Short mmCIF file of C-alpha atoms and ligand atoms in Angstrom, two decimals:
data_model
loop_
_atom_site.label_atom_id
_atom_site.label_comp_id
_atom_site.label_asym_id
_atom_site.label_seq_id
_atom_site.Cartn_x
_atom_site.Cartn_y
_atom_site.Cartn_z
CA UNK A 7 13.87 24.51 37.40
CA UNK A 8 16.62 23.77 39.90
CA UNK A 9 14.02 21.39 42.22
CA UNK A 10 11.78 19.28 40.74
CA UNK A 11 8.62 18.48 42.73
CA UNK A 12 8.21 15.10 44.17
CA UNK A 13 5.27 14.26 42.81
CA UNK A 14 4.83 16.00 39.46
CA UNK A 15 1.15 14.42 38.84
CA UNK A 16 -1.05 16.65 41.13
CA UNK A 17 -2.61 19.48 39.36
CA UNK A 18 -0.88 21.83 41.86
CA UNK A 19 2.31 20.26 41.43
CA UNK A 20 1.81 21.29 37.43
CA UNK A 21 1.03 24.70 38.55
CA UNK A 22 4.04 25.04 39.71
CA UNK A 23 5.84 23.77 36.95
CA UNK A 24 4.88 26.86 35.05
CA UNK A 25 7.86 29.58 35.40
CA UNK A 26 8.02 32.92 33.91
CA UNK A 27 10.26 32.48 30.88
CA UNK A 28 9.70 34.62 27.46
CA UNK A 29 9.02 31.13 25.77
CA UNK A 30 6.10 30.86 28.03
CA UNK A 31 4.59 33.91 27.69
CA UNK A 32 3.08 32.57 24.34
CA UNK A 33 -0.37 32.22 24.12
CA UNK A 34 -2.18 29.47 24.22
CA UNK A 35 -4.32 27.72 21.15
CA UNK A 36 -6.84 25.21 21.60
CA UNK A 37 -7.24 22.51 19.94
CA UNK A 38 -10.70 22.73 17.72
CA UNK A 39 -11.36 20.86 14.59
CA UNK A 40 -11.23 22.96 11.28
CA UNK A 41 -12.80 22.42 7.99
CA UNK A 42 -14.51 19.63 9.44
CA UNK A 43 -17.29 18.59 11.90
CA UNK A 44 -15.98 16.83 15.29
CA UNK A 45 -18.54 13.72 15.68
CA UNK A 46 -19.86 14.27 19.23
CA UNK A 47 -20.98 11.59 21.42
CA UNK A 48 -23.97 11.87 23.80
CA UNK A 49 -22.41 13.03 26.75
CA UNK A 50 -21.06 15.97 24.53
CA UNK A 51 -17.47 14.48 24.25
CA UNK A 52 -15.71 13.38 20.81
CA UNK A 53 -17.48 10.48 20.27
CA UNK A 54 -15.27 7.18 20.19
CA UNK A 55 -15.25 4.45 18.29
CA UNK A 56 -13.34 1.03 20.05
CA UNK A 57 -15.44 -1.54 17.58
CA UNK A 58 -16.48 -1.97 13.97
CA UNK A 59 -19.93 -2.12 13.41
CA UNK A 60 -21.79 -5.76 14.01
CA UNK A 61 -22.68 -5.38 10.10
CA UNK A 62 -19.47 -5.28 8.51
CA UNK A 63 -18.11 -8.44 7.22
CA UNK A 64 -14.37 -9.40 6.78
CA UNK A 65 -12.23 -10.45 3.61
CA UNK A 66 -12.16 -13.46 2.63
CA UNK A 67 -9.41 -15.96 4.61
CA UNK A 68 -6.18 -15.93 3.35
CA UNK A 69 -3.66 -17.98 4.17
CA UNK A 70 -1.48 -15.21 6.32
CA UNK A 71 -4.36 -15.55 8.29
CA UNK A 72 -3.57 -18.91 9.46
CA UNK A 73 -0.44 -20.76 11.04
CA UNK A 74 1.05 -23.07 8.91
CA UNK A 75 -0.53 -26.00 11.35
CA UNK A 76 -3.61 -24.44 10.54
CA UNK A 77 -2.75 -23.77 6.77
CA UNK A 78 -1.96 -28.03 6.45
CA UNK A 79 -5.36 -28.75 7.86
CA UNK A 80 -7.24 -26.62 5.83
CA UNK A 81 -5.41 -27.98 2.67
CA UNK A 82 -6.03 -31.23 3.99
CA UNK A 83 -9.91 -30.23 4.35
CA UNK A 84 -10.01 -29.48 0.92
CA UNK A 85 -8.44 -32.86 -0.30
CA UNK A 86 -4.70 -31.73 -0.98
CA UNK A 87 -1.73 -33.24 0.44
CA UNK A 88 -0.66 -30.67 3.48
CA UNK A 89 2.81 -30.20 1.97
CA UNK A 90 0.67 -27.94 -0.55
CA UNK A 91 0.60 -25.66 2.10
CA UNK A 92 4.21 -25.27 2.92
CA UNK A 93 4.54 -24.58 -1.38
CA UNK A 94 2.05 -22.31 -1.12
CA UNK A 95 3.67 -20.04 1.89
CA UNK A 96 6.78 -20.47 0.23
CA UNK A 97 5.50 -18.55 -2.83
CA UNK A 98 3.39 -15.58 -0.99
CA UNK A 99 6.03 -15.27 1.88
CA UNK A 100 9.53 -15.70 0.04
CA UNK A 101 8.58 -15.26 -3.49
CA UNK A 102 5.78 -12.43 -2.74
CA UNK A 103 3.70 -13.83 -5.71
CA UNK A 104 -0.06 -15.03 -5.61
CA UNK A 105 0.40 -15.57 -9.48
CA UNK A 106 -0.77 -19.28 -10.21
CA UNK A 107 1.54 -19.13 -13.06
CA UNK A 108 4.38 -18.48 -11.47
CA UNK A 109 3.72 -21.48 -9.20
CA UNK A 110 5.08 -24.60 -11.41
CA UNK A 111 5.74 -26.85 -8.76
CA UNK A 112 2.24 -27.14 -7.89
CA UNK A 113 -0.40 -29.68 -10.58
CA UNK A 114 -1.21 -27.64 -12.93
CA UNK A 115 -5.03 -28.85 -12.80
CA UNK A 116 -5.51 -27.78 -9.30
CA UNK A 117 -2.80 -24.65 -8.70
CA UNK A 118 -5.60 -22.28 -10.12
CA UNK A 119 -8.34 -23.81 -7.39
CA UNK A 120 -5.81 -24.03 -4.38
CA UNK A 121 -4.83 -19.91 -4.91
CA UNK A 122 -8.04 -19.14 -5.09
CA UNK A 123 -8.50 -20.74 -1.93
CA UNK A 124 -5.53 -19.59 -0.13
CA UNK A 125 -4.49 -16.69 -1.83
CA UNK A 126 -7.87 -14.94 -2.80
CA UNK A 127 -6.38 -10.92 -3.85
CA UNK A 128 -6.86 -8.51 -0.69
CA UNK A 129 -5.33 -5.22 -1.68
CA UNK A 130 -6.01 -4.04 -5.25
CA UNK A 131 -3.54 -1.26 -6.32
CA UNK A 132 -5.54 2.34 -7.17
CA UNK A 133 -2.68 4.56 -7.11
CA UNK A 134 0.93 4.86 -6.27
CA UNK A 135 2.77 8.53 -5.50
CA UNK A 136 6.52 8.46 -5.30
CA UNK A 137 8.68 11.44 -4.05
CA UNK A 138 11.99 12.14 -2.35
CA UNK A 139 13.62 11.21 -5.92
CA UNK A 140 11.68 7.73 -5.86
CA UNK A 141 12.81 6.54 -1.66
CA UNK A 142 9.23 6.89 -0.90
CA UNK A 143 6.34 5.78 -2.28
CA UNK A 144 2.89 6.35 -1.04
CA UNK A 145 0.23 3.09 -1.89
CA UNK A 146 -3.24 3.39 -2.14
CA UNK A 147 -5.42 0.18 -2.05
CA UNK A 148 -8.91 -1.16 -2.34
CA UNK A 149 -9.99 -3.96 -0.20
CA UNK A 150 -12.71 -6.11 -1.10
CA UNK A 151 -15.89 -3.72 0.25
CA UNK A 152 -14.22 -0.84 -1.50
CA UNK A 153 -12.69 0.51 1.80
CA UNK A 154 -9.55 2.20 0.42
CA UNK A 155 -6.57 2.11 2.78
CA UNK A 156 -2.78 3.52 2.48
CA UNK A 157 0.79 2.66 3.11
CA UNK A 158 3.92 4.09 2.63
CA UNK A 159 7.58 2.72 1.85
CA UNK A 160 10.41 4.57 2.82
CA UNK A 161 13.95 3.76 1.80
CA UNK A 162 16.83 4.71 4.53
CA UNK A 163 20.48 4.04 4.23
CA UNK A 164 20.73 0.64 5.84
CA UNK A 165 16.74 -0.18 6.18
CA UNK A 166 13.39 0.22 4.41
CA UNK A 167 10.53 0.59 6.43
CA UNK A 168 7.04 0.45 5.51
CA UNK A 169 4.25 2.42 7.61
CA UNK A 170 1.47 0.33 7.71
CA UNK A 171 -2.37 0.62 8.10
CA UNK A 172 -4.22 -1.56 10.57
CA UNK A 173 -8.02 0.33 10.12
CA UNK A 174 -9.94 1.48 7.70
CA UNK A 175 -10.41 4.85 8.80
CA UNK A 176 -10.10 5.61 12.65
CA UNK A 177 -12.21 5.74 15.69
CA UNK A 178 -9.86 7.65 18.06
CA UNK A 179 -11.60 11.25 16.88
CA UNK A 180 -8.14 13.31 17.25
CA UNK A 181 -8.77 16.30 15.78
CA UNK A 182 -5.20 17.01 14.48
CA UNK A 183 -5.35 13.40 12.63
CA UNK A 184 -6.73 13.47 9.08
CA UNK A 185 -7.47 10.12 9.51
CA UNK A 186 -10.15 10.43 12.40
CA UNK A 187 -11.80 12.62 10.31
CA UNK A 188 -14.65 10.04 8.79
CA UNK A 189 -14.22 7.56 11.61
CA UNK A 190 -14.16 3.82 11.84
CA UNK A 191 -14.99 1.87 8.68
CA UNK A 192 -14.14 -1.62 10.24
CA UNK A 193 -11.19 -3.07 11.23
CA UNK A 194 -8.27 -4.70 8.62
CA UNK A 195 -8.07 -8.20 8.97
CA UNK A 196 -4.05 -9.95 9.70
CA UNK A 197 -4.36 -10.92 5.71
CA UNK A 198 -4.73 -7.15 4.71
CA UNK A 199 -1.89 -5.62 7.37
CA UNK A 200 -0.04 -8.16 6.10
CA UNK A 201 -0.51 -8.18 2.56
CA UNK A 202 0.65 -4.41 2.61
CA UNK A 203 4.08 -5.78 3.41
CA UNK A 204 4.14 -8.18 1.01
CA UNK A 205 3.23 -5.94 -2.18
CA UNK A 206 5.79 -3.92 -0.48
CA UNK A 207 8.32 -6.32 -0.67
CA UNK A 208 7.08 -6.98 -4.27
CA UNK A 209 7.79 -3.56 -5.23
CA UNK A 210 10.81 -3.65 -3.88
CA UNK A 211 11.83 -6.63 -5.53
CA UNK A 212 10.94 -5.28 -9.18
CA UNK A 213 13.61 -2.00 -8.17
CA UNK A 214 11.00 0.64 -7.85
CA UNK A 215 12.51 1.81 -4.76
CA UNK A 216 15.34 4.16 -5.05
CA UNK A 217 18.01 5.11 -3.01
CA UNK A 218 17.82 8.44 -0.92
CA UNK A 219 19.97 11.17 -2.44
CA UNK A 220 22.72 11.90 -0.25
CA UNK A 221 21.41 15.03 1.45
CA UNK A 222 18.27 12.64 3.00
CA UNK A 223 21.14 10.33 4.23
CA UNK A 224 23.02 13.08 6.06
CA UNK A 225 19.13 14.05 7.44
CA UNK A 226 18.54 10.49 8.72
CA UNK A 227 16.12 11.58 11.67
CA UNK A 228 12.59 10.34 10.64
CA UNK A 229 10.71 7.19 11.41
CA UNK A 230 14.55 5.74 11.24
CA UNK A 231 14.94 6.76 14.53
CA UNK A 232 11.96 4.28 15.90
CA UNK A 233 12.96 0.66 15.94
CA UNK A 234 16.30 -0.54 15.49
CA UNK A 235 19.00 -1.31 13.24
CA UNK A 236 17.89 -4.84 12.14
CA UNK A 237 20.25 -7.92 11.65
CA UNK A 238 19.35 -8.62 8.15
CA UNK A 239 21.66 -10.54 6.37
CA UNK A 240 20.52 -8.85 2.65
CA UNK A 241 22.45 -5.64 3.80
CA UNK A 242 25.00 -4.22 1.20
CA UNK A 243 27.87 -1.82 1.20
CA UNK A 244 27.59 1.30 1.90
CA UNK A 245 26.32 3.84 -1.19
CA UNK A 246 28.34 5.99 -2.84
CA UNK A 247 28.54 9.53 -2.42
CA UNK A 248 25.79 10.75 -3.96
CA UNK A 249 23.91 7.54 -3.30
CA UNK A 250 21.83 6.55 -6.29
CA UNK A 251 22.75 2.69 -6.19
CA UNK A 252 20.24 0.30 -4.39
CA UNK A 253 22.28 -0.62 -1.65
CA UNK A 254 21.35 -2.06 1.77
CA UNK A 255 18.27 -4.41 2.47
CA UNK A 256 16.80 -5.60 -0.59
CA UNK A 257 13.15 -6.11 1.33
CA UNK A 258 11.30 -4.68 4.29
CA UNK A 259 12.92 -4.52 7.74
CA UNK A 260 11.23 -2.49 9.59
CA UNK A 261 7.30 -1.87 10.18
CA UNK A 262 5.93 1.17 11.84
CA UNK A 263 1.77 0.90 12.63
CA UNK A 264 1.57 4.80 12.28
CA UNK A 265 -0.89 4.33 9.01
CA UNK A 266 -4.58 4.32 9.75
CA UNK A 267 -5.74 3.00 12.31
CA UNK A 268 -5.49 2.33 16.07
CA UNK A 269 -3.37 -0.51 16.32
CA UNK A 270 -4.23 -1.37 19.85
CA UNK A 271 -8.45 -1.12 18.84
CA UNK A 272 -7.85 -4.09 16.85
CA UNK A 273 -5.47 -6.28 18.85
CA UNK A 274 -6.48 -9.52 17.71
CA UNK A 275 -5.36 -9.18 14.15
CA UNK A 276 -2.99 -6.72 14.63
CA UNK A 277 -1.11 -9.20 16.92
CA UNK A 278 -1.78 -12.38 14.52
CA UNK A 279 -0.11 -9.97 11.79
CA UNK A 280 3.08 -9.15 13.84
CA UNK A 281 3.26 -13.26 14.59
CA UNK A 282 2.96 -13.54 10.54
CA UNK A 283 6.14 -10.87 10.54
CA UNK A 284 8.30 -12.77 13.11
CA UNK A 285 7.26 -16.55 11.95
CA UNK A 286 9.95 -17.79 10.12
CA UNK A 287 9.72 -18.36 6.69
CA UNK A 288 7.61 -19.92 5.35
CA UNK A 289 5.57 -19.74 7.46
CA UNK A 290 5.62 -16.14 7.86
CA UNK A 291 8.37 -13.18 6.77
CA UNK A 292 10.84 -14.15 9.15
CA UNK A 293 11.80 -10.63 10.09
CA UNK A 294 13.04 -9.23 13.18
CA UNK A 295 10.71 -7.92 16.02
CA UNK A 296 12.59 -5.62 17.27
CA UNK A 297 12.19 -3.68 13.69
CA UNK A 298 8.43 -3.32 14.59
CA UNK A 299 7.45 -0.38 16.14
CA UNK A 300 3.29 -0.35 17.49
CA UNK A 301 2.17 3.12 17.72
CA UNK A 302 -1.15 4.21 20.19
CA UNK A 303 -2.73 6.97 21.19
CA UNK A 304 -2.34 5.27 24.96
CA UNK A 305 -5.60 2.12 25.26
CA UNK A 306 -4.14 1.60 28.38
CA UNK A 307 -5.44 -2.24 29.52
CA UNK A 308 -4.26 -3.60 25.29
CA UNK A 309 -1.11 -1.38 26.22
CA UNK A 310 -0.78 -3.57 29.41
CA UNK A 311 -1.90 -6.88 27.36
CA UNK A 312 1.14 -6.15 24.48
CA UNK A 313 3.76 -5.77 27.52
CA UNK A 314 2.23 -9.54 28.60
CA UNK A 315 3.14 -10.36 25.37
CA UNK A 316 6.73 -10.18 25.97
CA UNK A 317 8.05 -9.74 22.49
CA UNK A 318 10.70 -7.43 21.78
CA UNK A 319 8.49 -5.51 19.57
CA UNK A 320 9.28 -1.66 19.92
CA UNK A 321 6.45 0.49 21.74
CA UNK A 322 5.23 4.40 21.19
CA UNK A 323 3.15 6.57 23.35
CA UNK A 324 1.52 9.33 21.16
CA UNK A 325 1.16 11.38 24.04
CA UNK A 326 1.46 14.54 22.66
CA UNK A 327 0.70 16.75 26.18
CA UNK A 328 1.86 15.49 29.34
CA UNK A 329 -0.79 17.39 31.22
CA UNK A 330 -4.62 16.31 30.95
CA UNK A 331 -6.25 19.78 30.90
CA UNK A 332 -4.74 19.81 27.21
CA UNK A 333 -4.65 16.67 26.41
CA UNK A 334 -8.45 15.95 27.28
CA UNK A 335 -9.32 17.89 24.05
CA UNK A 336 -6.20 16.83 21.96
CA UNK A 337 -6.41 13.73 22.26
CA UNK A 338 -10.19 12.12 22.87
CA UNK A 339 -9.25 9.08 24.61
CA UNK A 340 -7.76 10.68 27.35
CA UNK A 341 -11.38 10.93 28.98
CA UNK A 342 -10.99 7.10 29.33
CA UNK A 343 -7.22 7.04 30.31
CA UNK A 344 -5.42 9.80 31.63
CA UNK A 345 -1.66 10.62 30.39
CA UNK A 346 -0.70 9.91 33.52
CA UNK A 347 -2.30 6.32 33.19
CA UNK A 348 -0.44 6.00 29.64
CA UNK A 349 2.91 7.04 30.96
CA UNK A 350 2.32 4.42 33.71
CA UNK A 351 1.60 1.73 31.26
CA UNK A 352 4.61 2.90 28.69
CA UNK A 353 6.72 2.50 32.30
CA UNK A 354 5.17 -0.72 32.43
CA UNK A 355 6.40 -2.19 29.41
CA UNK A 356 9.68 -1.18 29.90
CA UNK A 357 9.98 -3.32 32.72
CA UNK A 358 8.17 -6.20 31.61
CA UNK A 359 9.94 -6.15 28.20
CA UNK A 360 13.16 -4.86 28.92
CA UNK A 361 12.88 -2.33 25.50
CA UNK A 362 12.67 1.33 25.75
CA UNK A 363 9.74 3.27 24.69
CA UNK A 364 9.61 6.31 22.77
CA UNK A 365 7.12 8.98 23.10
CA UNK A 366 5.64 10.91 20.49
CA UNK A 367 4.84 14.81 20.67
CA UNK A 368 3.81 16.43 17.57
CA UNK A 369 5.00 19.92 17.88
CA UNK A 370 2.23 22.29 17.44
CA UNK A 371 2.66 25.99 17.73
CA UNK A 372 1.35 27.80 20.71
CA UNK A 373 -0.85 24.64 21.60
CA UNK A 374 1.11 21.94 23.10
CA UNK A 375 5.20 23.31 22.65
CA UNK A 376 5.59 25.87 25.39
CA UNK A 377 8.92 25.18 27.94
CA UNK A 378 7.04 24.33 31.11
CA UNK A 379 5.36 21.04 29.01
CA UNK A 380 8.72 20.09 28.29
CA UNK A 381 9.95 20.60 32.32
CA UNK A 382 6.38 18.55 32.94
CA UNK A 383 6.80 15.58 30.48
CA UNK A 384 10.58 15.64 31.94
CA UNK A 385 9.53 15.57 35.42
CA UNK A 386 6.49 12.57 34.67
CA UNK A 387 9.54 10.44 32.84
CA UNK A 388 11.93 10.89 35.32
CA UNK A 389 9.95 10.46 38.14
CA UNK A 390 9.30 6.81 36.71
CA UNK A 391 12.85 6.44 36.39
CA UNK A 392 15.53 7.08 33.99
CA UNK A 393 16.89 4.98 30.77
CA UNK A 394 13.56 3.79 30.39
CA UNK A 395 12.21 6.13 27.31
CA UNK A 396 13.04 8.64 24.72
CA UNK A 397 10.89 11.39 23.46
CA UNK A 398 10.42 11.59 19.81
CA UNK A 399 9.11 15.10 19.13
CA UNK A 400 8.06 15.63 15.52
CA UNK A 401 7.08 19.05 13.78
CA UNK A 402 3.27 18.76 13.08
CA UNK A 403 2.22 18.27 9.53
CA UNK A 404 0.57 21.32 9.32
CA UNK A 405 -2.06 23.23 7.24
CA UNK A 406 -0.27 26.39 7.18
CA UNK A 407 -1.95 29.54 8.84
CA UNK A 408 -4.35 27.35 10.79
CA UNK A 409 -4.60 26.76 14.44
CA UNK A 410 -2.56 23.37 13.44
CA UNK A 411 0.17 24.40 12.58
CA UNK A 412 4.39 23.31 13.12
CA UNK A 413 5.77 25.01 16.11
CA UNK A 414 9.07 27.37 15.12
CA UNK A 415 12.30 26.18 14.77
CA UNK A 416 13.65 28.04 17.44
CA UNK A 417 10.91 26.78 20.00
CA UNK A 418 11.59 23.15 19.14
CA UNK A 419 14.66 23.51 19.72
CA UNK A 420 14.19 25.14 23.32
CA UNK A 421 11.66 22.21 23.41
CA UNK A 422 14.07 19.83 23.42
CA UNK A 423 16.51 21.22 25.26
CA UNK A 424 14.45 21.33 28.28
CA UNK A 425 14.19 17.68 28.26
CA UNK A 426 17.87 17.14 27.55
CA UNK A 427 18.66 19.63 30.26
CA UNK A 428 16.34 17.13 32.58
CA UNK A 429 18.30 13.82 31.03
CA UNK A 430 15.95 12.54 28.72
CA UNK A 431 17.12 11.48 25.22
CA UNK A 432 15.01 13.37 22.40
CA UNK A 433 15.66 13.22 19.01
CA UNK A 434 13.31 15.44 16.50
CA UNK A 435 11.75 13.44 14.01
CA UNK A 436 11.39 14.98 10.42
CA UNK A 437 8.79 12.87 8.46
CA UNK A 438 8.86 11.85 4.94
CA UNK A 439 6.60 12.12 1.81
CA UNK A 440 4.70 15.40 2.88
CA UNK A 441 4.39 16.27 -0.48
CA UNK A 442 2.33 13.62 -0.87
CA UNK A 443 0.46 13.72 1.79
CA UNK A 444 1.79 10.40 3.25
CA UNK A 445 3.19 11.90 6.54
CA UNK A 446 1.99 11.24 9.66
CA UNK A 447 -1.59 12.16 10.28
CA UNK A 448 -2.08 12.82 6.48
CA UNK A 449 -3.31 9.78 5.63
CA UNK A 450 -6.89 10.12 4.79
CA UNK A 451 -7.17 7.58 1.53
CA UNK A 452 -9.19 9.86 -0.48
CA UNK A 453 -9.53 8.18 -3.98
CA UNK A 454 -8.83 12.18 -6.14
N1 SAH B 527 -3.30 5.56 16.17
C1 SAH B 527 -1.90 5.40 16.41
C2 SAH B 527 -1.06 5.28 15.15
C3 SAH B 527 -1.35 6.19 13.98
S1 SAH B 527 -0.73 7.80 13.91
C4 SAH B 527 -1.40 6.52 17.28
O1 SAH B 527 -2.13 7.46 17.52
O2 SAH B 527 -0.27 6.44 17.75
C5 SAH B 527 0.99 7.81 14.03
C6 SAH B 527 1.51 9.08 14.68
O3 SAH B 527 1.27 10.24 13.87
C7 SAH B 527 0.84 9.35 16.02
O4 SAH B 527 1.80 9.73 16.97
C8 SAH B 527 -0.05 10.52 15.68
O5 SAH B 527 -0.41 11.25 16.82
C9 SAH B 527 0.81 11.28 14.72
N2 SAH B 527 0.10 12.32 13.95
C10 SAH B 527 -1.21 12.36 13.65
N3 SAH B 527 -1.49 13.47 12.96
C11 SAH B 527 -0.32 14.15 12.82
C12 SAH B 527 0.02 15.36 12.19
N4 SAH B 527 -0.87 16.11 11.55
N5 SAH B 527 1.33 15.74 12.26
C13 SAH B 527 2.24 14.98 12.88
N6 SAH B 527 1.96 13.81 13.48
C14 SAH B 527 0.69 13.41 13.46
#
């Protein structure tokens, strides 16, 4: 469209948005659950869930629940000298062991007693699926209470990033999302999201992560594209052609929250976990913020809260429709806070933060990818200003032949063209480890 309205938000003004192209004479799917039952709430929307149950109880402490402060004084509590503490951190953090054998600087009368204390096990492997010739692996764990909960570690030329869990289960109800689909078990506690990383970095350590083969190097445009290049020191030369050495960082650099879970419904201990990421060692992994991506499906006021933060943690908006008439049903929460609301508060921590936000949009055919969504979401960015955002569209991970299902190659592409046409950056995001099921909005930690 040659003029843009001024104010792109009004109903009318979306109306307008809608021109005549071929592209848009598609038809137009709803979104409806399928294979499984939608939980309904009593006013006869999809019921959602912001809190655990009163009755659930949490792991027990660990000590990347605590600060180290707070790490001394419960040593001291228990009749140790504080520095026990530091030793202790020292082995879970930089040595990623909770093995009191391992631990021969501590007495060996008391080291069994003080990891038991500090370092009672969170995350019990089940099962471990590795594919893209061994760069990805896909974990399954068991938490104390039997909740099972994935993650999934993905290898890149010059970073590994891990995709973390921060719920068991989900309350957000999306009915795209495998994981919605048996709701909220209870919230992970900052000793489980970050335990995830450090059996991660565990793995890593004993070389079970290969290298991606050189045709996933040349295709670099996944979950690489979210966060940043990080300034780890443990980077190595480049691979060869052909890339089968283990080159680059030799632990995890960068963390995307885009496992289970709402990030944002369980600030608290999301946010202690991210401090437990940035804290130098040993007192925490010492890794770089800006390698930490938080994914939400827009809570505006914790979206607000994070920006207050002021960490140069990397933000995503799954918005997935810029207009509400869609999005109400796509994506639940939007009853509470409208895209436009969630745009506003991406906008707003841009400027508080000074980092630029990406934008999610799962690509799914004839629901949410026809041209005049693209001209809208263009139009709703820009008209917040420009520089401030990127849009990350990603093929959906479909179930072929069902109303979820990847749009066509040739309408992403017009996709993103209409927001490059408008000036906004857009890279398409290819996911790994769909074979396994450990692509976005697969995870559904089924134990067979
Ligand atoms: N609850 C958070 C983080 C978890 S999901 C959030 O909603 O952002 C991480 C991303 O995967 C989100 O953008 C989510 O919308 C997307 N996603 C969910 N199901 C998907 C699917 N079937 N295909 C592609 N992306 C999906």
């Amino acid at each position: 469209m040659s003029t843009s309205p001024k104010n792109p938000e009004t109903p009318r003004a979306a109306a307008a948005q809608r021109p005549t192209r071929a592209d848009d004479a598609r038809p137009q799917v709803r979104p409806k659950p399928e294979g499984w039952k939608q939980p309904m709430g009593p006013d006869g929307r999809p019921q959602l869930q912001f809190a655990q149950s009163a009755r659930v109880t949490q792991p027990p402490k660990h000590l990347a629940d605590m600060s180290l402060e707070e790490r001394i004084a419960r040593a001291k509590e228990l009749g140790y000298p504080g520095f026990r503490a530091k030793q202790l951190s020292v082995h879970y953090f930089q040595h990623y062991t909770s093995d009191p054998s391992e631990m021969t600087d501590l007495p060996a009368a008391t080291r069994e007693a003080m990891v038991s204390e500090f370092l009672p096990p969170l995350l019990t492997e089940v099962r471990r699926l590795r594919t893209d010739d061994g760069a990805t692996i896909k974990f399954l764990w068991r938490l104390f209470d039997g909740a099972l909960v994935e993650s999934v570690l993905m290898r890149y030329r010059n970073r590994i990033t891990l995709c973390i869990s921060s719920q068991c289960g989900c309350g957000m109800n999306c009915p795209f999302c495998a994981t919605g689909q048996n709701g909220l078990t209870r919230n992970m506690s900052t000793a489980e999201i970050v335990d995830q990383i450090v059996q991660a970095n565990r793995a890593i350590a004993a070389g079970e992560l290969d290298a991606p083969s050189a045709a996933e190097i040349a295709e670099e445009r996944d979950h690489a594209g979210l966060g940043e290049e990080t300034d780890f020191a443990e980077e190595g030369p480049e691979p060869a052609a052909g890339g089968t050495q283990r080159t680059g960082p030799q632990r995890v650099s960068n963390i995307v929250f885009m496992g289970m879970g709402e990030p944002l419904a369980n600030y608290k201990r999301v946010m202690n976990a991210v401090h437990r990421m940035i804290d130098d060692a040993p007192e925490g992994l010492g890794m770089s913020a800006r390698g930490i991506t938080i994914s939400t499906v827009g809570l505006v006021p914790a979206i607000r809260k994070l920006a207050d933060e002021d960490l140069p943690i990397t933000f995503a908006l799954s918005l997935h429709a810029p207009d509400d008439e869609l999005r109400d049903e796509l994506i639940p929460v939007n009853s509470r806070w409208k895209a436009d609301e969630a745009i506003d508060a991406a906008y707003y921590y841009y400027e508080t933060t000074g980092r630029r936000v990406s934008i999610e949009y799962a690509l799914i055919k004839d629901m949410n990818d026809h041209g005049w969504r693209a001209d809208l979401l263009a139009d709703k960015l820009n008209a917040r200003g420009r520089g401030w955002v990127h849009v990350n569209p990603i093929p959906l991970n479909p179930t072929p032949g069902s109303i979820w299902t990847s749009s066509e190659p040739e309408v992403m592409q017009e996709f993103i063209a209409r927001l490059e046409a408008k000036g906004v950056p857009t890279t398409l995001r290819d996911t790994r480890g769909k074979e396994i099921d450990g692509a976005c909005g697969q995870l559904a930690a089924a134990e067979d």
